[in-house]
PDB file of C-alpha atoms in Angstrom:
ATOM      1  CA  UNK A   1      77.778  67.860 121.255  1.00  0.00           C
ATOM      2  CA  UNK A   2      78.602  65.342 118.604  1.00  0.00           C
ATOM      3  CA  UNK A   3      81.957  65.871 117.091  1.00  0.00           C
ATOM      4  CA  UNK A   4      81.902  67.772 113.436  1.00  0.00           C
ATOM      5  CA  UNK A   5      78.619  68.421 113.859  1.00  0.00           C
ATOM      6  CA  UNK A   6      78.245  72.353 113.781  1.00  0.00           C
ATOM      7  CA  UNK A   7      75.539  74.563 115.905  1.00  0.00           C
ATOM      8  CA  UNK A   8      73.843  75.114 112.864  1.00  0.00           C
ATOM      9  CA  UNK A   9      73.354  71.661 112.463  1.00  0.00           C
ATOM     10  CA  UNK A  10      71.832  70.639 115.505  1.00  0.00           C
ATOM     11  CA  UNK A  11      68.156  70.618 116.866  1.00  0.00           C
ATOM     12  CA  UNK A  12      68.763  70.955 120.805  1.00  0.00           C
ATOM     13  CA  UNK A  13      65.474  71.916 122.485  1.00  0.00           C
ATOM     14  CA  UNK A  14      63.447  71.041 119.054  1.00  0.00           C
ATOM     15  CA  UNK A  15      60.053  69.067 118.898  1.00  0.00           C
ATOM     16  CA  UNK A  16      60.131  67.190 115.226  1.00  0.00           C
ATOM     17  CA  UNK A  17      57.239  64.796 114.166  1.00  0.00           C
ATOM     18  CA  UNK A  18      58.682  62.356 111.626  1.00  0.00           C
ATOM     19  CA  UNK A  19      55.830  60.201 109.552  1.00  0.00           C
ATOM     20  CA  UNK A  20      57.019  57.039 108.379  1.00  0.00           C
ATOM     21  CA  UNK A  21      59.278  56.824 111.038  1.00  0.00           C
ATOM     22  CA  UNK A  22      59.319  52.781 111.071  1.00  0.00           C
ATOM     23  CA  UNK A  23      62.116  52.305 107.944  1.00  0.00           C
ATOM     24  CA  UNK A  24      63.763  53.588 105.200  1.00  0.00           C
ATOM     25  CA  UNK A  25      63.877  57.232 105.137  1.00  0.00           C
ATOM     26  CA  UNK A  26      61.549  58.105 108.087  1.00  0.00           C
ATOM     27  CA  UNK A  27      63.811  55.950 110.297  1.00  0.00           C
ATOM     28  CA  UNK A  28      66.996  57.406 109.366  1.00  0.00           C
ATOM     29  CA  UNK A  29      65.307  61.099 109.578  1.00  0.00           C
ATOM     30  CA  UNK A  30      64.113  60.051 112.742  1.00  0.00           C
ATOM     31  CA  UNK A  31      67.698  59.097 114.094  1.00  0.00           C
ATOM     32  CA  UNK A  32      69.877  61.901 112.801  1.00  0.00           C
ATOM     33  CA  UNK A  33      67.312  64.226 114.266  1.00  0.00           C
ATOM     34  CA  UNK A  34      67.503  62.580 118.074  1.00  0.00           C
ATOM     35  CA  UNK A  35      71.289  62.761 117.631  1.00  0.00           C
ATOM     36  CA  UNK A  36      71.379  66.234 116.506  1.00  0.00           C
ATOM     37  CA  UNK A  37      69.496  66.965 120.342  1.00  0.00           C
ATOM     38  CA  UNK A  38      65.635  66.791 118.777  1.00  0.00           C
ATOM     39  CA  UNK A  39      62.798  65.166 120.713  1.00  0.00           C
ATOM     40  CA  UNK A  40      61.480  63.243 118.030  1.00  0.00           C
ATOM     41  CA  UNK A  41      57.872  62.415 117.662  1.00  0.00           C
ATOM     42  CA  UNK A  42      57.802  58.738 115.694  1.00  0.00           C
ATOM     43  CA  UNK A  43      54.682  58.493 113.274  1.00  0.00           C
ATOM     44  CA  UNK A  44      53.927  54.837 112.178  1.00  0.00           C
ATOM     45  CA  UNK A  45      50.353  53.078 111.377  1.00  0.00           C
ATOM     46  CA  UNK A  46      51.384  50.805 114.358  1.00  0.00           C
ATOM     47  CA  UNK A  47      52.672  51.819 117.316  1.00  0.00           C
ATOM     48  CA  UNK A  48      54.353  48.173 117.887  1.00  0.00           C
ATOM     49  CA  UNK A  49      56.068  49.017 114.846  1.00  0.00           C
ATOM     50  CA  UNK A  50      58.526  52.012 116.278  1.00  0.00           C
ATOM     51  CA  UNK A  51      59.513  49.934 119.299  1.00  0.00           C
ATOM     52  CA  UNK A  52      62.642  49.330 116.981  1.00  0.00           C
ATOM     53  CA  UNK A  53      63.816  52.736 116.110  1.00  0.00           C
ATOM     54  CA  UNK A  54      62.079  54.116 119.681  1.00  0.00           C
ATOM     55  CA  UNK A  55      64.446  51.841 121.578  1.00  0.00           C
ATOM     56  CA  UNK A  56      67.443  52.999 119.194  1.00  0.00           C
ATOM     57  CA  UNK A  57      67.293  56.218 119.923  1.00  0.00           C
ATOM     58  CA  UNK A  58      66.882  55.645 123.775  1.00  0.00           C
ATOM     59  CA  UNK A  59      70.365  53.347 123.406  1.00  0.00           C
ATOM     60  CA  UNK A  60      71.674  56.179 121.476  1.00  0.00           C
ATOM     61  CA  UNK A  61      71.513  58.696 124.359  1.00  0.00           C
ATOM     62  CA  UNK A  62      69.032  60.842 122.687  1.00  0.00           C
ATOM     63  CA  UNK A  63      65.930  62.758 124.294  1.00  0.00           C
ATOM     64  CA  UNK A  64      62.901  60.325 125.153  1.00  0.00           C
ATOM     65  CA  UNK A  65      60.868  60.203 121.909  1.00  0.00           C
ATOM     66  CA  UNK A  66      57.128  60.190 121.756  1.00  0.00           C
ATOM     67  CA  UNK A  67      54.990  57.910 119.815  1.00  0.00           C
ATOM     68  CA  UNK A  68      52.300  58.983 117.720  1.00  0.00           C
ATOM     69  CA  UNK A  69      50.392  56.336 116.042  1.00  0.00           C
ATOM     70  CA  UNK A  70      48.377  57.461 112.914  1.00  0.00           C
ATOM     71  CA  UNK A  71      47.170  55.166 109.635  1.00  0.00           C
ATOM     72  CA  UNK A  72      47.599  57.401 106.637  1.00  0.00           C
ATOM     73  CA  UNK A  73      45.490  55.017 104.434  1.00  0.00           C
ATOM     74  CA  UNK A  74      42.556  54.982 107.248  1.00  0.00           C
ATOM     75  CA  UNK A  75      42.945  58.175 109.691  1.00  0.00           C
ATOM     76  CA  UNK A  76      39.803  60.187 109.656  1.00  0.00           C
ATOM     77  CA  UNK A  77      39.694  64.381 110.051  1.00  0.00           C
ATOM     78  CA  UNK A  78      38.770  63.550 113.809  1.00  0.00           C
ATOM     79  CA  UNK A  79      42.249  61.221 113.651  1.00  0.00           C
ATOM     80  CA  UNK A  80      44.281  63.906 112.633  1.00  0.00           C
ATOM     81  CA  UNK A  81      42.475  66.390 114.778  1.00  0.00           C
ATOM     82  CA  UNK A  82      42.732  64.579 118.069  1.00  0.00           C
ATOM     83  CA  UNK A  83      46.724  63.659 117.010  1.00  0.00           C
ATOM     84  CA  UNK A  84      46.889  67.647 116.815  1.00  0.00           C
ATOM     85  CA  UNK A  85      45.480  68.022 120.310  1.00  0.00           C
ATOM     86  CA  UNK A  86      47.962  65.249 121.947  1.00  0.00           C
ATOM     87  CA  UNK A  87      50.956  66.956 120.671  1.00  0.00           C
ATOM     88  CA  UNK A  88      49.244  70.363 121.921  1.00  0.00           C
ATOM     89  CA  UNK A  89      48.921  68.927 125.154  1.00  0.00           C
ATOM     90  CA  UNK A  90      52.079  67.522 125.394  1.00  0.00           C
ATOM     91  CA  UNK A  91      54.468  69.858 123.962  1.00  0.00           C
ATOM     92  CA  UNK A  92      52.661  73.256 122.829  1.00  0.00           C
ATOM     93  CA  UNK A  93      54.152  73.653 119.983  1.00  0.00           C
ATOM     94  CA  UNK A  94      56.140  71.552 116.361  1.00  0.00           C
ATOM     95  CA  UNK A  95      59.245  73.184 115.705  1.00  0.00           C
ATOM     96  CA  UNK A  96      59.375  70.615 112.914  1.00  0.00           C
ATOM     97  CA  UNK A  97      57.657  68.722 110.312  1.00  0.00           C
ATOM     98  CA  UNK A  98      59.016  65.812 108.364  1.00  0.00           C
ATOM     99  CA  UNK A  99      56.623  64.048 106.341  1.00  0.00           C
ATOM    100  CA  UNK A 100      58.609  60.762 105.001  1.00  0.00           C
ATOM    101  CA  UNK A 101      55.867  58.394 105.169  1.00  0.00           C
ATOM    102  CA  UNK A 102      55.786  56.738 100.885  1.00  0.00           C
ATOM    103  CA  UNK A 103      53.554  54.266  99.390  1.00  0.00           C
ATOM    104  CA  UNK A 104      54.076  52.916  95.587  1.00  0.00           C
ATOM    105  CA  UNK A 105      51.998  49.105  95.138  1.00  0.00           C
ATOM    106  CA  UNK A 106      53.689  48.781  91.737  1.00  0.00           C
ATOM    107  CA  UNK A 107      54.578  50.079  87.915  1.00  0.00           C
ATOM    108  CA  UNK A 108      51.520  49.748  85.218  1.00  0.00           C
ATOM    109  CA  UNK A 109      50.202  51.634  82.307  1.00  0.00           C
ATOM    110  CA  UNK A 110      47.139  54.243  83.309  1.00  0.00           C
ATOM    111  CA  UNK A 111      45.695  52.170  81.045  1.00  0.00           C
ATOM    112  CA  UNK A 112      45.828  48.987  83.402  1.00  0.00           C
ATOM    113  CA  UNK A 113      45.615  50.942  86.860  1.00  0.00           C
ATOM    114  CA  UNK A 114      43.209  49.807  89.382  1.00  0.00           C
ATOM    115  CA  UNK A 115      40.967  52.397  90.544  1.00  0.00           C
ATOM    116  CA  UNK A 116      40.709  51.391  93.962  1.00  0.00           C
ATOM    117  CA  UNK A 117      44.656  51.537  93.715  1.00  0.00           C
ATOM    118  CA  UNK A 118      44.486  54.804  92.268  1.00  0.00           C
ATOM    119  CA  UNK A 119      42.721  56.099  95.601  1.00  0.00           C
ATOM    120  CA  UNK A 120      44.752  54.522  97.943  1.00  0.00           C
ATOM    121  CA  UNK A 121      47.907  55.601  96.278  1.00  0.00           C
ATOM    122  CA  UNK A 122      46.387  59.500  96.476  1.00  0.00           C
ATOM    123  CA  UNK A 123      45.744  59.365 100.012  1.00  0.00           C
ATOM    124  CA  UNK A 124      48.849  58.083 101.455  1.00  0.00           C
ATOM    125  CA  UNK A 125      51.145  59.727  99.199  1.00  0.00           C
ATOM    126  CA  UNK A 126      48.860  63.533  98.868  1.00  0.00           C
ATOM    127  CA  UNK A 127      45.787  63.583 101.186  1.00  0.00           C
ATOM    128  CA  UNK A 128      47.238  62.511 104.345  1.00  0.00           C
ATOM    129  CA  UNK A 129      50.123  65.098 104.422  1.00  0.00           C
ATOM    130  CA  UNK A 130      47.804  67.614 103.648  1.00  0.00           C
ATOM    131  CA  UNK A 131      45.234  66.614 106.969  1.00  0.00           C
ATOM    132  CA  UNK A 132      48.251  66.155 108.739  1.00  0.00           C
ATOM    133  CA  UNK A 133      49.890  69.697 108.148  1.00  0.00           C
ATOM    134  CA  UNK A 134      46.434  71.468 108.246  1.00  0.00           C
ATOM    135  CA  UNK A 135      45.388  70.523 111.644  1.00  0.00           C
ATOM    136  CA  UNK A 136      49.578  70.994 113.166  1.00  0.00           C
ATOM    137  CA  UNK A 137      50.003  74.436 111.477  1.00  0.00           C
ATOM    138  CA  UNK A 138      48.685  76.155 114.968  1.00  0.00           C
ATOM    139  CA  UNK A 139      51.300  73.908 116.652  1.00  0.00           C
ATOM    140  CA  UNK A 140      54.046  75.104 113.624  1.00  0.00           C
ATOM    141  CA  UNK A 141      52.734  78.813 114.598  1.00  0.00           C
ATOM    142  CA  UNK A 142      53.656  78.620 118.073  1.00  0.00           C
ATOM    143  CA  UNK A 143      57.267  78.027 117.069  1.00  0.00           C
ATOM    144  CA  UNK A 144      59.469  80.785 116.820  1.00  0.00           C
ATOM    145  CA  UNK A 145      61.407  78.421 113.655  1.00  0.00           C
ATOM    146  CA  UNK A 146      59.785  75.826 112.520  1.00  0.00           C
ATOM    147  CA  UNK A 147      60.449  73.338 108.892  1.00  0.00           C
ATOM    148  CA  UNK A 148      57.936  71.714 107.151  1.00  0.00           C
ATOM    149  CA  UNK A 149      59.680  68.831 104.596  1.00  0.00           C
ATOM    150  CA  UNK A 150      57.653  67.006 101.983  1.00  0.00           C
ATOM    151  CA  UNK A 151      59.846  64.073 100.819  1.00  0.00           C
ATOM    152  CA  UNK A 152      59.330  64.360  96.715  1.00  0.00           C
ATOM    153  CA  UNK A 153      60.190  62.460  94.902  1.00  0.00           C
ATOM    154  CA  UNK A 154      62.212  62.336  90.488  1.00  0.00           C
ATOM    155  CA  UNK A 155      58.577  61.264  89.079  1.00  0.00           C
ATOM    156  CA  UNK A 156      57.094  64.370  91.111  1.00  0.00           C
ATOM    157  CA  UNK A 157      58.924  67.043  89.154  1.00  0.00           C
ATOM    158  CA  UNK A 158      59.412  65.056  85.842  1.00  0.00           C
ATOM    159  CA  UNK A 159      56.710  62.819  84.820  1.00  0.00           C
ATOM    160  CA  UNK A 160      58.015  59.079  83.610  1.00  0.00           C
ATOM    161  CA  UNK A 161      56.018  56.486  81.999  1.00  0.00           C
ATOM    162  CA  UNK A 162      54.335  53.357  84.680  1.00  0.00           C
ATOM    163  CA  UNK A 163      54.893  55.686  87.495  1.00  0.00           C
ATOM    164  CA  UNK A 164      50.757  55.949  87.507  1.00  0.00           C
ATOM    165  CA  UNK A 165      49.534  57.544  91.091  1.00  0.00           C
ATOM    166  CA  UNK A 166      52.640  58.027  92.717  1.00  0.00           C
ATOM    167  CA  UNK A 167      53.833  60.073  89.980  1.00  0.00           C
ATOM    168  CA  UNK A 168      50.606  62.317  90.129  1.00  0.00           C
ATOM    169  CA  UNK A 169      50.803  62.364  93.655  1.00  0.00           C
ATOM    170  CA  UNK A 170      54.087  63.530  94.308  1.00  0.00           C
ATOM    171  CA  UNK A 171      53.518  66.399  91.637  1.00  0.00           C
ATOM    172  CA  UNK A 172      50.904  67.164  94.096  1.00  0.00           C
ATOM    173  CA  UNK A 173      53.105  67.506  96.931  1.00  0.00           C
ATOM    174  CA  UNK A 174      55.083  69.913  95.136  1.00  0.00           C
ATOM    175  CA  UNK A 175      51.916  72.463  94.386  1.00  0.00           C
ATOM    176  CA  UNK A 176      50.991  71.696  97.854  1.00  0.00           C
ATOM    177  CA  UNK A 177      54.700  72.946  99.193  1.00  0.00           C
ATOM    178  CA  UNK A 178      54.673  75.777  96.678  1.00  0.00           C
ATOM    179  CA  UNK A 179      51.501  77.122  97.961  1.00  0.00           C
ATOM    180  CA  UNK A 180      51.990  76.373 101.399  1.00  0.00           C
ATOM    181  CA  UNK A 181      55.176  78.498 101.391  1.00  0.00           C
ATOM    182  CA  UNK A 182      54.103  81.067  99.262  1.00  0.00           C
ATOM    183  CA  UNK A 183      51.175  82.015 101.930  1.00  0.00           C
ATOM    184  CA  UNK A 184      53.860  81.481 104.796  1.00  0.00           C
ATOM    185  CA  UNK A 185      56.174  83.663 103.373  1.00  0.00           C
ATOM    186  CA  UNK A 186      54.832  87.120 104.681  1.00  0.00           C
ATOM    187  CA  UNK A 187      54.903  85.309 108.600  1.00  0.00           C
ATOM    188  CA  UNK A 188      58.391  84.498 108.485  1.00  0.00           C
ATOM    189  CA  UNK A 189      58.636  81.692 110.883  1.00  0.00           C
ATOM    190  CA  UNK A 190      57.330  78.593 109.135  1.00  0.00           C
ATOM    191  CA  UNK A 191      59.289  77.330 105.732  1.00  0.00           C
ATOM    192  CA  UNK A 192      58.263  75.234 103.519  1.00  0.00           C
ATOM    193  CA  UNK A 193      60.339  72.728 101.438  1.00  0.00           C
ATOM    194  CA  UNK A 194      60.433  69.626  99.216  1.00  0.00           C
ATOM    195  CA  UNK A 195      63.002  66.861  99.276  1.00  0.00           C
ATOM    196  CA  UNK A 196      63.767  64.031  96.244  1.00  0.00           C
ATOM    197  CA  UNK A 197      66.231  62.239  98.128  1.00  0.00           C
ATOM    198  CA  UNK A 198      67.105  60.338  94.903  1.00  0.00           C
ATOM    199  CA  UNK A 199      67.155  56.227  94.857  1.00  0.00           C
ATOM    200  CA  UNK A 200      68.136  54.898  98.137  1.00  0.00           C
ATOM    201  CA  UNK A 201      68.161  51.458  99.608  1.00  0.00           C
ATOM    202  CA  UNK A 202      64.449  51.252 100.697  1.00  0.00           C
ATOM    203  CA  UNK A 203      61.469  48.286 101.071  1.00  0.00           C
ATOM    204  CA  UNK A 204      59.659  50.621  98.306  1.00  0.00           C
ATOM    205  CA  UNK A 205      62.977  50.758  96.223  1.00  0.00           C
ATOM    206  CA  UNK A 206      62.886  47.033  96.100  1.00  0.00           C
ATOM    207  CA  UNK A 207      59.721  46.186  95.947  1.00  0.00           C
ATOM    208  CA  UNK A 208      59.435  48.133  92.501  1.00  0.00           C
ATOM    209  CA  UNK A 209      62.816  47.267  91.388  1.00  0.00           C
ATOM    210  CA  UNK A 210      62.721  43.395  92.338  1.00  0.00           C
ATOM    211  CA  UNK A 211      65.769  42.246  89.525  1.00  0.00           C
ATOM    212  CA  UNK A 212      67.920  45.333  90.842  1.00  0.00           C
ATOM    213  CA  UNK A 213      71.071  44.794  93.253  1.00  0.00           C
ATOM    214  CA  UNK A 214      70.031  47.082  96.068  1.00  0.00           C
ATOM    215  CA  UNK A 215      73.372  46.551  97.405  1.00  0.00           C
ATOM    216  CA  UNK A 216      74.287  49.227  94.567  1.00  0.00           C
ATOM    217  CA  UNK A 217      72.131  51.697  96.298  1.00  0.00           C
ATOM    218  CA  UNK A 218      73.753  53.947  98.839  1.00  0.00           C
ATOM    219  CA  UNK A 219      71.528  53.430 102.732  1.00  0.00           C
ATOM    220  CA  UNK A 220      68.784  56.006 104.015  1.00  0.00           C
ATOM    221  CA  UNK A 221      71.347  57.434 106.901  1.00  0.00           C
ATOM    222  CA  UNK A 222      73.589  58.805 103.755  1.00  0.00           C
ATOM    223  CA  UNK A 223      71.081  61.684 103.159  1.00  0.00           C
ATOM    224  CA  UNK A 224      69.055  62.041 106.153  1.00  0.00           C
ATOM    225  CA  UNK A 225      71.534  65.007 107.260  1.00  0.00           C
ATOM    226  CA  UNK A 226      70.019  66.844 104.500  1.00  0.00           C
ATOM    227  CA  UNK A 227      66.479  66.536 105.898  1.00  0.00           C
ATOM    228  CA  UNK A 228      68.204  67.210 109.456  1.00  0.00           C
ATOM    229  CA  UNK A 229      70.131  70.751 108.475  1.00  0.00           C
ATOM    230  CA  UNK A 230      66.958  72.069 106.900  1.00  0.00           C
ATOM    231  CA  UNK A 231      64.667  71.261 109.568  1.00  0.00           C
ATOM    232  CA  UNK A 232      67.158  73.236 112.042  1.00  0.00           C
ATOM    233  CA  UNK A 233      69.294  76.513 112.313  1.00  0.00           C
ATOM    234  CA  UNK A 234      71.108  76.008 109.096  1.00  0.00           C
ATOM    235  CA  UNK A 235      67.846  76.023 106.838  1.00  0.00           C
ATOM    236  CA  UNK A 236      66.620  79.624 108.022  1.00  0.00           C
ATOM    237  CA  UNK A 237      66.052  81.372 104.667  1.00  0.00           C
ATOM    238  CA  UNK A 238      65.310  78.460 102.587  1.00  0.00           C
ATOM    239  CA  UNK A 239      61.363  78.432 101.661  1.00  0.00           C
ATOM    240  CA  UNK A 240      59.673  77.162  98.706  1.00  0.00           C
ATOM    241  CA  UNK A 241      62.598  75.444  97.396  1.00  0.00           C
ATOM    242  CA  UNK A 242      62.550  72.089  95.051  1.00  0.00           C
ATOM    243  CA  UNK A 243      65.603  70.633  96.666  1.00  0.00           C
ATOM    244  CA  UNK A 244      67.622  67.704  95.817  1.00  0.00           C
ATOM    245  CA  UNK A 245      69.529  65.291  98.575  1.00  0.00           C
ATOM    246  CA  UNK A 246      71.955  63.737  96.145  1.00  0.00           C
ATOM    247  CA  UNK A 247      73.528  65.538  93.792  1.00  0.00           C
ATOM    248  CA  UNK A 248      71.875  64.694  89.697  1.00  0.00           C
ATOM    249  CA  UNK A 249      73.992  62.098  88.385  1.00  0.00           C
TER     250      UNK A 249
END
């Protein structure tokens, strides 16, 4: 067991599918949970594009991660279905759900936003973390504990001006986690949570914020053990909660 790590803390015998498991905050969710003991299911467009973090976690002494490739932009309801039925097959249950994946193309006025844009930025951010939960909640039910995280996001609970799509989508994501864990209350086994994990040193950081020093900006590791306590022991009793991984500055 790693040291100053508490039980509470870690995810031994755990199945967790991570989305957006490539970079940024899917890859550092990804890690912390194979070190805490999860087997980690790695969720990518591309499956050439895990080989990175897949081999990481193998050099880290972790358990043997699966791959899961899945588009988010593209993946039809027969996509997400037959991703349901491999993780059936292979593990029988999802003790954990930890949708990182994030897509932002760039700040404009609504007045100036593409529409095309408008859809794409919907799906990735919204629609495909809905399809994606839907068709794994039978998986989520046959787990005695399981987490489901949607990764919020400031603009998501507080509208700001340019923030276009992204901003509506991630407002979304919070109705979607409010619902989801008010109808999951009653059961008792699956919780439901959101996460802003506040600015962090990300592609999508940058790419939005191309004149800003993202040296300034602390890495993606520095608050994955938030995502990592609430998807195990330590988050029992936590459902339906707006939560923040930084504290507000």
């Amino acid at each position: 067991m790693d040291q100053g790590q508490s039980d509470a803390d870690r995810l031994d015998g755990r199945v967790i599918l991570v989305t957006g498991a490539a970079e940024g905050i899917g890859r550092a969710v990804a890690l912390g949970c194979a070190a805490a003991g999860a087997t980690v299911v790695l969720s990518q467009s591309n499956e050439s594009d895990l080989t990175d973090v897949y081999d990481q976690i193998e050099a880290d002494g972790g358990p043997e991660p699966a791959i899961l490739p899945l588009n988010p932009e593209t993946a039809t309801e027969d996509d997400f279905l037959a991703a349901a039925n491999v993780l059936g097959d292979t593990f029988r249950r999802l003790d954990g759900l930890a949708h990182c994946a994030s897509y932002a193309p760039f700040l404009s006025r609504i007045d100036d936003y593409d529409a095309s844009e408008w859809d794409r930025v919907i799906r990735i951010n919204l629609t495909t973390p809905f399809l994606l939960t839907q068709v794994c909640m039978p998986l989520l039910r046959a787990s005695e504990d399981a987490s489901v995280i949607f990764t919020s996001d400031r603009v998501g609970r507080q509208g700001l001006a340019y923030w276009g799509a992204y901003a509506a989508a991630k407002f979304g994501i919070e109705g979607l986690m409010q619902v989801l864990a008010a109808e999951m209350r009653e059961n008792g086994k699956i919780r439901v949570n959101s996460i802003d994990p506040g600015v962090v040193r990300t592609a999508l950081r940058a790419r939005l914020y191309p004149g800003e020093n993202a040296l300034n900006n602390p890495l993606p590791e520095t608050i994955a053990g938030v995502y990592v306590r609430l998807l195990g022991p330590a988050g029992r009793g936590t459902n339906g909660a707006a939560l923040q991984a930084q504290d507000p500055a």
